[in-house]
PDB file of C-alpha atoms in Angstrom:
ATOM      1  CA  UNK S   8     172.567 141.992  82.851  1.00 90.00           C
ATOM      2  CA  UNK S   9     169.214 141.458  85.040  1.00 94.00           C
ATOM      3  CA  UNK S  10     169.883 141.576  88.809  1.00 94.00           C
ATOM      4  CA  UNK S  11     168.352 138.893  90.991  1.00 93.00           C
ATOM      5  CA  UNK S  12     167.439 140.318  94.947  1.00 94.00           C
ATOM      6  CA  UNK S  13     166.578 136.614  96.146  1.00 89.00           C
ATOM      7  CA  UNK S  14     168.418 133.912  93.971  1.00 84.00           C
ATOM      8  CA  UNK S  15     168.147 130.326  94.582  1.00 76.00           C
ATOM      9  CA  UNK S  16     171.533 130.205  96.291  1.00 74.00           C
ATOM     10  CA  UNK S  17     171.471 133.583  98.602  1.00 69.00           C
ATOM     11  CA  UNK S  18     174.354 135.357 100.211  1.00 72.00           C
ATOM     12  CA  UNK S  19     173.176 135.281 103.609  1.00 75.00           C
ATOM     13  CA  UNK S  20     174.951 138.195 104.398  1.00 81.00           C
ATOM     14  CA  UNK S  21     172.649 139.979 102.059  1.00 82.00           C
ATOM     15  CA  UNK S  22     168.480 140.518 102.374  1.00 90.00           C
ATOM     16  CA  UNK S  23     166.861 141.492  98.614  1.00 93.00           C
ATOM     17  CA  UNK S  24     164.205 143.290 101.052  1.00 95.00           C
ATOM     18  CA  UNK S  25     166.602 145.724 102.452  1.00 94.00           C
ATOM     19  CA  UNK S  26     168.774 146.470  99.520  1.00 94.00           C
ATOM     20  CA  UNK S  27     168.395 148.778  96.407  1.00 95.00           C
ATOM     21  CA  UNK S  28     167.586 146.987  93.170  1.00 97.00           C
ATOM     22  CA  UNK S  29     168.942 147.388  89.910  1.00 97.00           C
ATOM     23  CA  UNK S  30     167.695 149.319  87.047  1.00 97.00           C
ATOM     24  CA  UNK S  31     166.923 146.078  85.322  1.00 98.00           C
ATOM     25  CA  UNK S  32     165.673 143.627  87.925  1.00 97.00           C
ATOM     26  CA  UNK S  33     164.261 139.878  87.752  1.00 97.00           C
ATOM     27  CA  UNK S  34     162.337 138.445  90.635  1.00 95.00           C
ATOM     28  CA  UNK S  35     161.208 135.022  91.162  1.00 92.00           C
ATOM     29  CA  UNK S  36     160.466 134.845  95.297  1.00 91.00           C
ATOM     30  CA  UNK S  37     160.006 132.722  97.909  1.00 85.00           C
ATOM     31  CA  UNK S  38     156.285 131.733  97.362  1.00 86.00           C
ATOM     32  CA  UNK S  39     155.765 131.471 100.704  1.00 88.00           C
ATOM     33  CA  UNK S  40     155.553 135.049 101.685  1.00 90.00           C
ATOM     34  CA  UNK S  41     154.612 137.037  98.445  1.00 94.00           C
ATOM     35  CA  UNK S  42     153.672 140.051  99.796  1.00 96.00           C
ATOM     36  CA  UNK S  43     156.787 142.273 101.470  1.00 96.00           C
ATOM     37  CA  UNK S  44     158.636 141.136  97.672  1.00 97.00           C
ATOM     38  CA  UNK S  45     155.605 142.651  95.826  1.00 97.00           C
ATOM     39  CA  UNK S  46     155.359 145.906  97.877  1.00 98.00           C
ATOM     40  CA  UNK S  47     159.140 146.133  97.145  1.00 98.00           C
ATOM     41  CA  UNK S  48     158.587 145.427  93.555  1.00 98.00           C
ATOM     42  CA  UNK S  49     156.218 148.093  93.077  1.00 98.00           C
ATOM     43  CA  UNK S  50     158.510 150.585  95.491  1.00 98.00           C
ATOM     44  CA  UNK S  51     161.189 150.454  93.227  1.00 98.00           C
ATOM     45  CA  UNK S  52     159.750 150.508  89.758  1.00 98.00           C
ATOM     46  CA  UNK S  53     158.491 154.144  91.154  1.00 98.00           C
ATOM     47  CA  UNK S  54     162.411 154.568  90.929  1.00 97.00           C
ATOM     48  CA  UNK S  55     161.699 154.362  86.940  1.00 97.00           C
ATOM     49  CA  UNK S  56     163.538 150.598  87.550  1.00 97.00           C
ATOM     50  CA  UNK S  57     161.987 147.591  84.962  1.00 98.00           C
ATOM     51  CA  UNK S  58     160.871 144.713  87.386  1.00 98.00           C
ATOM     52  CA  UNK S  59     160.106 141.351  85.869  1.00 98.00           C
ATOM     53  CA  UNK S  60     158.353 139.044  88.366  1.00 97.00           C
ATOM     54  CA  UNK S  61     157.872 135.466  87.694  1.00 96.00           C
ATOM     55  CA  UNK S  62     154.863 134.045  90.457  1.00 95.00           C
ATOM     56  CA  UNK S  63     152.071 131.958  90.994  1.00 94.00           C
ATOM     57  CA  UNK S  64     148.485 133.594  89.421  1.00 95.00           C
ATOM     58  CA  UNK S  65     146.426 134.079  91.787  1.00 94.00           C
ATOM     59  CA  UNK S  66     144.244 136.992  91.266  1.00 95.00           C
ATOM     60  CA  UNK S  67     142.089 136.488  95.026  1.00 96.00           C
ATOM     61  CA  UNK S  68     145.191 137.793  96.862  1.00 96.00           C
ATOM     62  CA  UNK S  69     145.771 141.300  97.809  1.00 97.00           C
ATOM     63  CA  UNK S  70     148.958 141.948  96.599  1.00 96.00           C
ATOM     64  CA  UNK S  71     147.464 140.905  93.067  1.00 97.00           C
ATOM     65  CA  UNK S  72     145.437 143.718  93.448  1.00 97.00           C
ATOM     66  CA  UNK S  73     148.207 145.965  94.363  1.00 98.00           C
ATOM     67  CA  UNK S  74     150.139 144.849  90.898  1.00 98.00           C
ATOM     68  CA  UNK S  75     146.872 145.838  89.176  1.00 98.00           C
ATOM     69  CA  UNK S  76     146.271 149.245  90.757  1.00 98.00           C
ATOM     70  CA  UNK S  77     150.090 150.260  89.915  1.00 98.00           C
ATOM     71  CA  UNK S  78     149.560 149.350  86.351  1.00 97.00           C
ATOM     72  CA  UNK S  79     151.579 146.293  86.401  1.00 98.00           C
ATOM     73  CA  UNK S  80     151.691 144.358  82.474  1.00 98.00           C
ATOM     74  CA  UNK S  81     150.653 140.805  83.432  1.00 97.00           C
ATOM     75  CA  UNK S  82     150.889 137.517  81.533  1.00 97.00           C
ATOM     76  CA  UNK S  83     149.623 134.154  81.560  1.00 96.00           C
ATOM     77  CA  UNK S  84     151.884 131.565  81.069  1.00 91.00           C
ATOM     78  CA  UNK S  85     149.269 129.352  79.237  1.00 85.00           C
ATOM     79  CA  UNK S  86     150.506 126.075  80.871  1.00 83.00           C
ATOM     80  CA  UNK S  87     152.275 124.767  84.188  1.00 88.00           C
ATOM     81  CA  UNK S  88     155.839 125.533  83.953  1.00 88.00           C
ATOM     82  CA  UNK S  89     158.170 122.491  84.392  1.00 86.00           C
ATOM     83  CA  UNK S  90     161.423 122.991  86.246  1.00 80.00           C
ATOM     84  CA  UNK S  91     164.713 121.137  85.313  1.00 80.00           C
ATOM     85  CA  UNK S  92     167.081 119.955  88.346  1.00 74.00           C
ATOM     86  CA  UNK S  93     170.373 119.269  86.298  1.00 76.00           C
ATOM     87  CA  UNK S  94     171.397 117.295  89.205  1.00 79.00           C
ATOM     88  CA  UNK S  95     168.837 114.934  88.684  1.00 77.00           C
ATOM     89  CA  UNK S  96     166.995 113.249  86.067  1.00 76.00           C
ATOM     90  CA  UNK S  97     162.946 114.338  87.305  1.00 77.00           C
ATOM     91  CA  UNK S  98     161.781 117.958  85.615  1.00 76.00           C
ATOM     92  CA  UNK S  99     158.792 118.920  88.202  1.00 82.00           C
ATOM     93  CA  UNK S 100     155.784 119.937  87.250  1.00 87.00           C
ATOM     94  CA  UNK S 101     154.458 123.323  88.987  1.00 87.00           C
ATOM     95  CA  UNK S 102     151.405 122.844  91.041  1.00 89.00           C
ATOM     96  CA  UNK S 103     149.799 125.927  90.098  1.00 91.00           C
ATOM     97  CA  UNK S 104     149.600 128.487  87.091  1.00 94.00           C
ATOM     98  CA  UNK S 105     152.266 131.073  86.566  1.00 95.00           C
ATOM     99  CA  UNK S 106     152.063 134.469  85.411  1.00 96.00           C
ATOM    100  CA  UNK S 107     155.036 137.128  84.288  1.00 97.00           C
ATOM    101  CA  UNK S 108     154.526 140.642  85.945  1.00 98.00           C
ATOM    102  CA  UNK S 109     156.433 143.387  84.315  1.00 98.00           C
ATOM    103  CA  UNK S 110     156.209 146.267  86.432  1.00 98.00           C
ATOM    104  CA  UNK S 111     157.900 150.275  84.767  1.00 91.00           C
TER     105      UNK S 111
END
């Protein structure tokens, strides 16, 4: 299975910064402070781990750069993804474009 370092429900006993990632590894951060989960992404697919990242494009940001310059596999998602509560009846709409970063 693919481990997730930051899931939507965290242990809070745990930090997905501090700890050692899986050999297969899916990411989908907080997108309020991209940058220490990127640099950690990168650090441990130089471990030889596959990272899948699921984030906001935005290729004016530095750690966009980063993802290029350490050969990262990027791709657009096309459209705005829509995300389904199952608690409630409203899918929401995501105010930006997404891309998929696989990183190995």
């Amino acid at each position: 299975g693919w481990f997730d370092p930051c899931p939507l429900n965290p242990n809070p006993k745990i930090d997905g910064l501090q700890i050692e990632w899986k050999d297969k590894t899916f990411l989908n951060f907080p997108y309020s402070n991209p940058k220490p989960w990127i640099i950690k992404a990168i650090e441990e697919s130089k471990k030889g781990k596959r990272i899948v990242i699921l984030m906001r494009f935005d290729p004016t940001t530095e750690y966009f750069r980063m993802l290029i310059e350490n050969n990262a596999h990027i791709f657009y998602c096309g459209e705005r993804l829509k995300f389904i509560n199952p608690e409630e009846t409203i899918n929401y709409s995501s105010p930006f474009p997404s891309i998929l970063v696989i990183l190995n």
